[in-house]
Coordinates of N, CA, C and O and ligand atoms in Angstrom, one line a residue:
X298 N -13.7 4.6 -21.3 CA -14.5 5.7 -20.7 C -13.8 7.0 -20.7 O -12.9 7.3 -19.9
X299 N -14.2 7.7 -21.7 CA -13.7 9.0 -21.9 C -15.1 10.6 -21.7 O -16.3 10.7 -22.0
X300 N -14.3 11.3 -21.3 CA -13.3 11.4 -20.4 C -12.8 10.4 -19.2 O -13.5 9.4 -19.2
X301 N -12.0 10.4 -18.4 CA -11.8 9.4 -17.1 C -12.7 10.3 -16.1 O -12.9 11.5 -16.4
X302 N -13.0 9.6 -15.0 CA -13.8 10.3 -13.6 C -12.8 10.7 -13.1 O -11.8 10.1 -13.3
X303 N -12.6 12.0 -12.1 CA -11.7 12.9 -11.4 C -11.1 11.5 -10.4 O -11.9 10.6 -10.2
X304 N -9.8 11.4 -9.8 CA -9.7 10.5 -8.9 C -10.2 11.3 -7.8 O -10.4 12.5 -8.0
X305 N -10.3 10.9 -7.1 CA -10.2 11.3 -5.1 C -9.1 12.5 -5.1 O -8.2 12.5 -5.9
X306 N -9.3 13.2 -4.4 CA -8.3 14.3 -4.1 C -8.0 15.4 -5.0 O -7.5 16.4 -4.7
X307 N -8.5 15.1 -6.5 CA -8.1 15.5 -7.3 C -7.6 17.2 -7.1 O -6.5 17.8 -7.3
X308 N -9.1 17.9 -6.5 CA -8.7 19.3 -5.7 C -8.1 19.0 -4.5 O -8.9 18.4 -3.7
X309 N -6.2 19.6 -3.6 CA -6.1 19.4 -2.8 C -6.8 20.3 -1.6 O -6.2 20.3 -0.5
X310 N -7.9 21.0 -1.8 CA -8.3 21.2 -0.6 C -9.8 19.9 -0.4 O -10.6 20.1 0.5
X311 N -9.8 19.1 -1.1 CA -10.8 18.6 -0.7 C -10.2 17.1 -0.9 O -10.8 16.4 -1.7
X312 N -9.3 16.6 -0.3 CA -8.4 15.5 0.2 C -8.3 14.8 1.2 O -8.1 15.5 2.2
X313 N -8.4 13.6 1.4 CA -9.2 12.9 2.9 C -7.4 12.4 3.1 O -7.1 12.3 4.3
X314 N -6.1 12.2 2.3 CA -4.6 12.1 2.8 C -4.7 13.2 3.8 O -4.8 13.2 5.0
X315 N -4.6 14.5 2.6 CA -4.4 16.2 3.9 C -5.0 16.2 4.9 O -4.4 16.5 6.0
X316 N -6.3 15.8 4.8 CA -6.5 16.0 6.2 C -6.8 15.0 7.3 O -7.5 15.2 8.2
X317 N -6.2 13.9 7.0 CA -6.0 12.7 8.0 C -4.4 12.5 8.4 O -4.0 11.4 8.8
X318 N -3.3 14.3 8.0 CA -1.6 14.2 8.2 C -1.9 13.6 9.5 O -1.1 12.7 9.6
X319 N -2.5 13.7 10.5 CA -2.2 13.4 11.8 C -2.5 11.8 12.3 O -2.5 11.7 13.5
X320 N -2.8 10.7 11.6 CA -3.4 9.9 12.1 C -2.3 8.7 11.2 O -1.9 8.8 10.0
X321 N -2.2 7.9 12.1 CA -0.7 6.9 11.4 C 0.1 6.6 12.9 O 0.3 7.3 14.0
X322 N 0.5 5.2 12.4 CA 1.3 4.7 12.9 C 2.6 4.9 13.5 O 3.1 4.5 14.6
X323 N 2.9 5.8 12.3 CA 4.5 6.2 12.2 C 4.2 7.7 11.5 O 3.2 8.1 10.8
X324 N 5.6 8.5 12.1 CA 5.4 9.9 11.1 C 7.0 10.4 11.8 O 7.4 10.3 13.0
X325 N 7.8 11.1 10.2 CA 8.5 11.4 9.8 C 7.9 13.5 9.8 O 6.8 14.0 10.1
X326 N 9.0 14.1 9.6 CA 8.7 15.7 8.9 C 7.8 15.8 7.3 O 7.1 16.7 6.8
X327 N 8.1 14.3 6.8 CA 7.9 14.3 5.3 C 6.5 13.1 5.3 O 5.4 13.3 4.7
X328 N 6.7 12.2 6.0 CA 5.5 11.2 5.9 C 5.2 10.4 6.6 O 5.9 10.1 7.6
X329 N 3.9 9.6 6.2 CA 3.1 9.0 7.6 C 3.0 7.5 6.8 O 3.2 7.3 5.6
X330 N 2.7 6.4 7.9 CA 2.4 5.1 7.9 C 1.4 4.7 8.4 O 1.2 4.5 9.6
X331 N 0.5 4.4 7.4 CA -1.4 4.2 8.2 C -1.2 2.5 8.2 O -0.5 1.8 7.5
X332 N -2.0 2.2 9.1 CA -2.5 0.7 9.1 C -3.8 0.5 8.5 O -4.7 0.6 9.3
X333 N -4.2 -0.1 7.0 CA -5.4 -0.4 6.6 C -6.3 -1.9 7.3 O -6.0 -3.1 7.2
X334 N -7.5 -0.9 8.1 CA -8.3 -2.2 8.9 C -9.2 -2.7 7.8 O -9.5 -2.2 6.8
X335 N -9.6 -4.1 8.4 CA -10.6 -4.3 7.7 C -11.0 -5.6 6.7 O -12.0 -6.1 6.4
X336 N -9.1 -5.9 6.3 CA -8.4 -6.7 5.4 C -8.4 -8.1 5.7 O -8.5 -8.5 6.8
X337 N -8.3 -8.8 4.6 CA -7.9 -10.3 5.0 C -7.1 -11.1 4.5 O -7.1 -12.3 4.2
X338 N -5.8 -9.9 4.1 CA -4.4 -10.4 4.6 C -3.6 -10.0 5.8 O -4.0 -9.0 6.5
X339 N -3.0 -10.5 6.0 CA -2.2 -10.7 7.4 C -2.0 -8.8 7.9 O -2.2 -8.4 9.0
X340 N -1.8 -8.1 7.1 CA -1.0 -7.0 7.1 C -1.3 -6.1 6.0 O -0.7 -6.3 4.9
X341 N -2.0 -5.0 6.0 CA -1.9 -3.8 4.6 C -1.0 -2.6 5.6 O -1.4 -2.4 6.8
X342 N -0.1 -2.0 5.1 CA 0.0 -0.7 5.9 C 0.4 0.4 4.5 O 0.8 -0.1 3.4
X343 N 0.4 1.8 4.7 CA 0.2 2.4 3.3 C 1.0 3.4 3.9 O 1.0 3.8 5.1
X344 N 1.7 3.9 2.7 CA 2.9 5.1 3.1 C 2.3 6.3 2.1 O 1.8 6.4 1.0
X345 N 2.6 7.1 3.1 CA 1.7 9.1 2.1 C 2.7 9.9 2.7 O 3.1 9.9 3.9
X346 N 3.0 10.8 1.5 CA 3.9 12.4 2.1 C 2.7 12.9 2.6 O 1.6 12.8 2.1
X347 N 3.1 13.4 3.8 CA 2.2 14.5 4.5 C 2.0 15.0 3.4 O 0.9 14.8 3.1
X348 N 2.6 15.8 2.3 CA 1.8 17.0 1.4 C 1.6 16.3 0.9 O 2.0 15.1 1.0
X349 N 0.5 17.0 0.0 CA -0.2 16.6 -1.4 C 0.4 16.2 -2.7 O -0.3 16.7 -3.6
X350 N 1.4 15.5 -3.1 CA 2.0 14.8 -4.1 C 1.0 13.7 -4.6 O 0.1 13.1 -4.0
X351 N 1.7 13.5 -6.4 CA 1.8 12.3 -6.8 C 3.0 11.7 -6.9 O 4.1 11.9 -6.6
X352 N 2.5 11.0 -7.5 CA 4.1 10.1 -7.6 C 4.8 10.9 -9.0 O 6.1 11.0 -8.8
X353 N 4.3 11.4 -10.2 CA 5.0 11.8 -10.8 C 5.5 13.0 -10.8 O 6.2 13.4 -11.7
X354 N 4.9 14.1 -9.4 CA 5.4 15.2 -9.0 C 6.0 15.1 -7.8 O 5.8 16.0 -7.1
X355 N 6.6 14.0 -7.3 CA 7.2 13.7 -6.2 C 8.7 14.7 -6.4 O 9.4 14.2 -7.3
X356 N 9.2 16.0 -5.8 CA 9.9 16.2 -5.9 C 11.1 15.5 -5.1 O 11.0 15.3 -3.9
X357 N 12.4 15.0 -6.1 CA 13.7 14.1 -5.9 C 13.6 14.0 -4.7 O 13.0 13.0 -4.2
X358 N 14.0 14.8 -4.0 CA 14.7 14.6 -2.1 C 13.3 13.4 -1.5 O 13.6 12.5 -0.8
X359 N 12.1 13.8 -1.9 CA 11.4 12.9 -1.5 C 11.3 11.7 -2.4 O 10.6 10.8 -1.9
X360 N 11.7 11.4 -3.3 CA 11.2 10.5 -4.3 C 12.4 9.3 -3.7 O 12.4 8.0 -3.6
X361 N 13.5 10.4 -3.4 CA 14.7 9.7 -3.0 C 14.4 9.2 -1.5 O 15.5 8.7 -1.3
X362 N 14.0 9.0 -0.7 CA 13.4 8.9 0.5 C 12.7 8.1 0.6 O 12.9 7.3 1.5
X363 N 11.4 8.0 -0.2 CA 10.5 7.0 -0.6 C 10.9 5.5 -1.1 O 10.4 4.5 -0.9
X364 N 12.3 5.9 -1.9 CA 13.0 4.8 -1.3 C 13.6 4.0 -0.7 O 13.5 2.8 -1.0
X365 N 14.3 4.5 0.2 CA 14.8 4.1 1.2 C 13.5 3.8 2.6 O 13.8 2.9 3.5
X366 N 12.6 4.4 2.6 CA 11.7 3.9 3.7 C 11.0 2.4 3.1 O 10.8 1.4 3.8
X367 N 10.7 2.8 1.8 CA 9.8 1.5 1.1 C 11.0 0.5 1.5 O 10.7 -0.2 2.5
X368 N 12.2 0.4 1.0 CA 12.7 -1.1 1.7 C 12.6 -1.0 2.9 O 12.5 -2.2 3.1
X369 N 12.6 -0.5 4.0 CA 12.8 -0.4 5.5 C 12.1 -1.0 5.3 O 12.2 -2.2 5.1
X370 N 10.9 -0.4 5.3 CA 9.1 -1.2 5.6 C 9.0 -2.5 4.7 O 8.4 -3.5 5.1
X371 N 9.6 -2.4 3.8 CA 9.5 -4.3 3.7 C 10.4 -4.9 4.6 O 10.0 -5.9 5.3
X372 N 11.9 -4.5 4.9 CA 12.3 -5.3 5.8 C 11.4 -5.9 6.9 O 11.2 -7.1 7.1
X373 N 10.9 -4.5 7.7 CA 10.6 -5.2 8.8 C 8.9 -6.0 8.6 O 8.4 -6.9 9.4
X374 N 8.6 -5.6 7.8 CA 7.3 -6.6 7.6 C 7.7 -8.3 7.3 O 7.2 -9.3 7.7
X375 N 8.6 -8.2 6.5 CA 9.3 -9.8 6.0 C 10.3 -10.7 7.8 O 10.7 -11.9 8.0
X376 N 10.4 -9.6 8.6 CA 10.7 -9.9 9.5 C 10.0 -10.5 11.0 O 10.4 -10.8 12.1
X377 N 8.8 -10.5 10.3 CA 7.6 -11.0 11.4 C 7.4 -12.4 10.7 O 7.4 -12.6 9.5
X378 N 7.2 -13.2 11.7 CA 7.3 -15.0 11.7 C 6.7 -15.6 10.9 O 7.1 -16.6 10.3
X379 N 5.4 -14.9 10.8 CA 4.6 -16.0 9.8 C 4.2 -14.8 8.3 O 3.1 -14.5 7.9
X380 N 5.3 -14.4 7.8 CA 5.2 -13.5 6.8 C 6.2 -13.9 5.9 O 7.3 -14.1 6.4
X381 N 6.1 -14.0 4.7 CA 7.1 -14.4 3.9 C 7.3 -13.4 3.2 O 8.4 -13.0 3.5
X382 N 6.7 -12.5 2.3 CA 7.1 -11.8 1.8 C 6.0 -10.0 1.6 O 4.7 -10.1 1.6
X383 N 6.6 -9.0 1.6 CA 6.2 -7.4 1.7 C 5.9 -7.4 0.4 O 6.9 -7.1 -0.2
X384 N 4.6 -7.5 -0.4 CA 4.3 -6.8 -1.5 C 4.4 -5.0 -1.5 O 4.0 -4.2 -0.6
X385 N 5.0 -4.8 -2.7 CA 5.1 -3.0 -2.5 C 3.7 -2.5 -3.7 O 3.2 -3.4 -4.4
X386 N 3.1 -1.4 -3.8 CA 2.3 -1.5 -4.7 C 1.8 -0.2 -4.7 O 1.2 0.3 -3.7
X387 N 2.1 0.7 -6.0 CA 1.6 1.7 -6.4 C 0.8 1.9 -7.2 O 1.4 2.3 -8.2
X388 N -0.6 1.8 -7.4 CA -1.7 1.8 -8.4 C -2.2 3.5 -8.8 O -1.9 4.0 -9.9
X389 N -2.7 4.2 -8.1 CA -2.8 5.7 -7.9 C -4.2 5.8 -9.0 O -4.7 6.9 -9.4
X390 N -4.6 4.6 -9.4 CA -6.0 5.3 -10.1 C -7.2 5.8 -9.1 O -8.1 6.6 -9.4
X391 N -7.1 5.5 -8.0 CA -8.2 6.2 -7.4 C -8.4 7.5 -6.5 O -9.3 8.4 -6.4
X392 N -6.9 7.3 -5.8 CA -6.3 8.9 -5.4 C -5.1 9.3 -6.1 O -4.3 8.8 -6.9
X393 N -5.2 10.6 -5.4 CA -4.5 11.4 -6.2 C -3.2 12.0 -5.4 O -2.2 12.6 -5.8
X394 N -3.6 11.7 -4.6 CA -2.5 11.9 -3.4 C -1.6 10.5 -3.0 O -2.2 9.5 -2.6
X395 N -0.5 10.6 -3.1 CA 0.4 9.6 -3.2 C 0.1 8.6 -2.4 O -0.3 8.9 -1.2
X396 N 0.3 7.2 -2.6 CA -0.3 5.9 -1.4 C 0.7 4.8 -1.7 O 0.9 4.6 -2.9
X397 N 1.2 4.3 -1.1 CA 2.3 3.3 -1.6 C 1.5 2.3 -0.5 O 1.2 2.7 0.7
X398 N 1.3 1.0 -0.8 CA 0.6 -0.2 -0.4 C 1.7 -0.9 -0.2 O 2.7 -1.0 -0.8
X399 N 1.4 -1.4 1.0 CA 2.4 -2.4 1.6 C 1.4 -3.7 2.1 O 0.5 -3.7 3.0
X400 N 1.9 -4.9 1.3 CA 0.8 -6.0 1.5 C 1.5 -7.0 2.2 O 2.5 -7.3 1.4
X401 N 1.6 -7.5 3.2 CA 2.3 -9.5 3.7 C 1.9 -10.2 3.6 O 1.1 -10.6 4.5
X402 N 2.1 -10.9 2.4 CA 2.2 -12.2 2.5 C 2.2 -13.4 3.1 O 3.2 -14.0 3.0
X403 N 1.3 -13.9 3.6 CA 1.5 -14.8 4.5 C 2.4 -16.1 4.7 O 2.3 -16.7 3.6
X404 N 3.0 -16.6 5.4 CA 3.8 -17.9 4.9 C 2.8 -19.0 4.5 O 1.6 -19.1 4.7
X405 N 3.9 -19.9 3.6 CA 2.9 -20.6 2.8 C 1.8 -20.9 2.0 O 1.4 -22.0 1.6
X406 N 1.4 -19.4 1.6 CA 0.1 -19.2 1.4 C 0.3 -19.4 -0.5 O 0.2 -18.4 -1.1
X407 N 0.6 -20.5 -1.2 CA 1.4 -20.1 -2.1 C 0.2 -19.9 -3.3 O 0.6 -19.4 -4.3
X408 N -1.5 -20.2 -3.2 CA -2.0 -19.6 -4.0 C -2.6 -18.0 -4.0 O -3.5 -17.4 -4.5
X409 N -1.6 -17.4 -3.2 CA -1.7 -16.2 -2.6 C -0.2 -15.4 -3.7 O 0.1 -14.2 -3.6
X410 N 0.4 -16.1 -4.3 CA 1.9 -15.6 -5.1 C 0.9 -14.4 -6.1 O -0.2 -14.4 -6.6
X411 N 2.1 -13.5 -5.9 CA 1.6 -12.5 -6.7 C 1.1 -11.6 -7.0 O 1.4 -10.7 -6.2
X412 N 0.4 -11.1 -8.0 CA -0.7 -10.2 -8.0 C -1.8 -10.9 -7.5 O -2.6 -10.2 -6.9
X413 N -2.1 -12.2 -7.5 CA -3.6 -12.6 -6.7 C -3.5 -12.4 -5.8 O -4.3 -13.0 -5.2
X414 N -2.7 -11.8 -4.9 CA -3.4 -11.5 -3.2 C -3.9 -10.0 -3.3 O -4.1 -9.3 -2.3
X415 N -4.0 -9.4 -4.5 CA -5.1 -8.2 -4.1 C -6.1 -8.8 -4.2 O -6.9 -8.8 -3.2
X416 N -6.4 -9.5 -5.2 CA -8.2 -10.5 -5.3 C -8.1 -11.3 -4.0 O -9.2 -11.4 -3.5
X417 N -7.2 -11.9 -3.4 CA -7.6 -12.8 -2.4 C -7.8 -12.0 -1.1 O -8.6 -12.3 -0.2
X418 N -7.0 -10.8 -1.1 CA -7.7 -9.7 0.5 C -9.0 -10.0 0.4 O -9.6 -10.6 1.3
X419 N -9.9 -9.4 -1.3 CA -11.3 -8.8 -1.3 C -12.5 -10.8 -0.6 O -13.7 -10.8 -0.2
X420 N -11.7 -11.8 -0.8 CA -12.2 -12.7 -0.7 C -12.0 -13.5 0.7 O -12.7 -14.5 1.1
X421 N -10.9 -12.9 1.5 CA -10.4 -14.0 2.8 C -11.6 -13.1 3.9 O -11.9 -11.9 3.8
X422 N -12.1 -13.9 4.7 CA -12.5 -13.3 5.8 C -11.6 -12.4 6.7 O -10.4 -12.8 6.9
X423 N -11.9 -11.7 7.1 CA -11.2 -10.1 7.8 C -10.4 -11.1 9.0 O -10.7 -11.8 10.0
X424 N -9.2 -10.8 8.5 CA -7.9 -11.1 9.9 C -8.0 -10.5 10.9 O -8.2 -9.3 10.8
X425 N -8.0 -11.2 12.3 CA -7.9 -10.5 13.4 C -7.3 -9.1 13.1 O -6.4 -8.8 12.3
X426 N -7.8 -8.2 14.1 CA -7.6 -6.7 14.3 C -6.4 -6.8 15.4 O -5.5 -6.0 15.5
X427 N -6.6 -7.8 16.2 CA -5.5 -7.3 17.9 C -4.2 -8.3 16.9 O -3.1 -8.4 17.4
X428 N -4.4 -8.7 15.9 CA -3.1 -9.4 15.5 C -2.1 -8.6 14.5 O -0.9 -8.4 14.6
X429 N -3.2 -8.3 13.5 CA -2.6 -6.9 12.7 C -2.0 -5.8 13.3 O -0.9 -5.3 13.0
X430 N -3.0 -5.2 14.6 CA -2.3 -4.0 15.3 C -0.9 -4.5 16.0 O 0.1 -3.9 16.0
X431 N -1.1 -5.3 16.5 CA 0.0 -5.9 17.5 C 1.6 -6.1 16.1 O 2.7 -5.9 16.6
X432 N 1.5 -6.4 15.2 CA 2.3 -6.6 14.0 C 2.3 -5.3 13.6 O 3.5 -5.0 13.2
X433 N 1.6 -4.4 13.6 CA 1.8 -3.1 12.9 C 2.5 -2.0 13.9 O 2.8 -0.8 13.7
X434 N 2.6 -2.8 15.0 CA 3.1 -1.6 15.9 C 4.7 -2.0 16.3 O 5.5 -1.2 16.9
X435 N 5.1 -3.8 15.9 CA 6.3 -4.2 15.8 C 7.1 -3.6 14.8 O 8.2 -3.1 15.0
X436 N 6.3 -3.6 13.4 CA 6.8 -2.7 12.3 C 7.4 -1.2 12.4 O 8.5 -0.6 12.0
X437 N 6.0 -0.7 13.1 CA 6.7 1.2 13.2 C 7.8 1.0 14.2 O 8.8 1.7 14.2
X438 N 7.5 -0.1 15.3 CA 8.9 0.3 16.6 C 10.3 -0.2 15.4 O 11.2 0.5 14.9
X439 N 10.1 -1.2 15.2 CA 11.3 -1.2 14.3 C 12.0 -0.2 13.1 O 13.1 -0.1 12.7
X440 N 10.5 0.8 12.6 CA 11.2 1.6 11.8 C 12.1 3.3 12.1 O 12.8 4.1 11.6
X441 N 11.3 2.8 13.5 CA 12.0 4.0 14.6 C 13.4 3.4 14.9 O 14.3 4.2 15.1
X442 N 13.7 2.5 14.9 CA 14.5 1.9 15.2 C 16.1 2.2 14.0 O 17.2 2.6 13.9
X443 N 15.3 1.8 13.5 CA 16.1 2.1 11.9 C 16.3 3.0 11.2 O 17.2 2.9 10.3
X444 N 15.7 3.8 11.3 CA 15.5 5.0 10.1 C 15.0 6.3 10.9 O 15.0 7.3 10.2
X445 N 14.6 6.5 12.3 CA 14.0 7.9 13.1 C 12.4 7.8 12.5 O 11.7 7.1 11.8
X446 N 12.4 8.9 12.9 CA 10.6 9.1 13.0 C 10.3 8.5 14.3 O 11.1 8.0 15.1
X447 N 9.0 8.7 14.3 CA 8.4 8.8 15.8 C 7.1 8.1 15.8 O 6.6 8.0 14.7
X448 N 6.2 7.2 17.2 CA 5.0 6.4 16.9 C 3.8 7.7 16.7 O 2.7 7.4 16.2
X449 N 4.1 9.1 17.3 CA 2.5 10.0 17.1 C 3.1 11.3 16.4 O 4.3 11.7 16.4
X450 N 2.1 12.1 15.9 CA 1.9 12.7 15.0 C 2.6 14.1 15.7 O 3.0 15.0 14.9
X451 N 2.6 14.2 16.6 CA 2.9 15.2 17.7 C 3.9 14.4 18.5 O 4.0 13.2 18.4
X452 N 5.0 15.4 19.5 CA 5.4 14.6 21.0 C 4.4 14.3 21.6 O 3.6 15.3 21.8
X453 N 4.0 12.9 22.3 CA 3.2 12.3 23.2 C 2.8 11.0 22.9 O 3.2 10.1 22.1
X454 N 1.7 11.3 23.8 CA 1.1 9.4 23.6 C 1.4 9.0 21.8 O 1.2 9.7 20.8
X455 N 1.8 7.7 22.1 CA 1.6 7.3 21.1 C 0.0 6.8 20.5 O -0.9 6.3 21.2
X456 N -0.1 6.9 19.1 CA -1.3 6.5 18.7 C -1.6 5.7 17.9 O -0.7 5.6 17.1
X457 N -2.6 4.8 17.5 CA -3.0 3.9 16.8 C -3.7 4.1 15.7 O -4.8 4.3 16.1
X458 N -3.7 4.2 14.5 CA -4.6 4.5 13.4 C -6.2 3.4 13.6 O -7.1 3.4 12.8
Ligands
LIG522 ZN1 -3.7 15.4 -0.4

């Protein structure tokens, strides 16, 4: 299909990342941690620079950064009980604004190895919500824990995506 279709974002004034910087789990000076509802794996949570980057204009200091959070955030996802392993996952055909996927694994689940648990999210019936949030909010306290950043977008209440 030539030309390709614009992805999402393509203009950053017309970007649903920019203007959802405030809403996330977790947030840094540089970037936020959303929880994807909806899913039917155990766990999606997605990492974005507050600004408008791709991954191939990720300037170093953040690129360098991005990795060090991406293992954090697998740690502590591979650290909840019934999770075996943190898929990492950068696709970027549909936005354009940087997204790093973070999928769990569930224990046992072994026709889940792989790349098929993106096909198996679109097929499992939707995982509890109070079990995901309650896991997702283990993850960011631990990433505070580890690495700084803070649970809201601002000092205060903390917030829930
Ligand atoms: Zn953007």
């Amino acid at each position: 299909m030539l030309p390709e279709p614009p992805r999402h974002g393509e203009d950053p004034s017309d970007c649903d990342s920019c203007r959802g910087r405030d809403e996330g789990i977790w947030f840094n000076e540089r970037w936020r941690l959303t929880r994807i509802a909806k899913v039917g794996v155990p766990l999606v949570l997605m990492l974005h620079p507050l600004d408008h980057h791709d991954l191939a204009d990720l300037p170093d200091e953040l690129a360098a950064e991005l990795g060090v959070l991406s293992t954090h955030i697998a740690r502590h996802v591979q650290a909840l009980p019934h999770i075996s392993r943190a898929h990492v996952y950068r696709i970027g055909d549909g936005g354009a604004h940087l997204h790093i996927w973070f999928f769990a694994r569930p224990e046992g689940q072994a026709q889940m190895y792989g790349s098929w648990m993106v096909v198996w999210d679109d097929l499992l019936p939707e995982y509890p919500e109070d079990v995901a949030e309650a896991d997702a909010a283990i993850v960011a306290d631990a990433l505070v824990a580890s690495y700084g950043g803070r649970r809201s977008a601002a000092d205060g209440e903390p917030q829930h995506a």
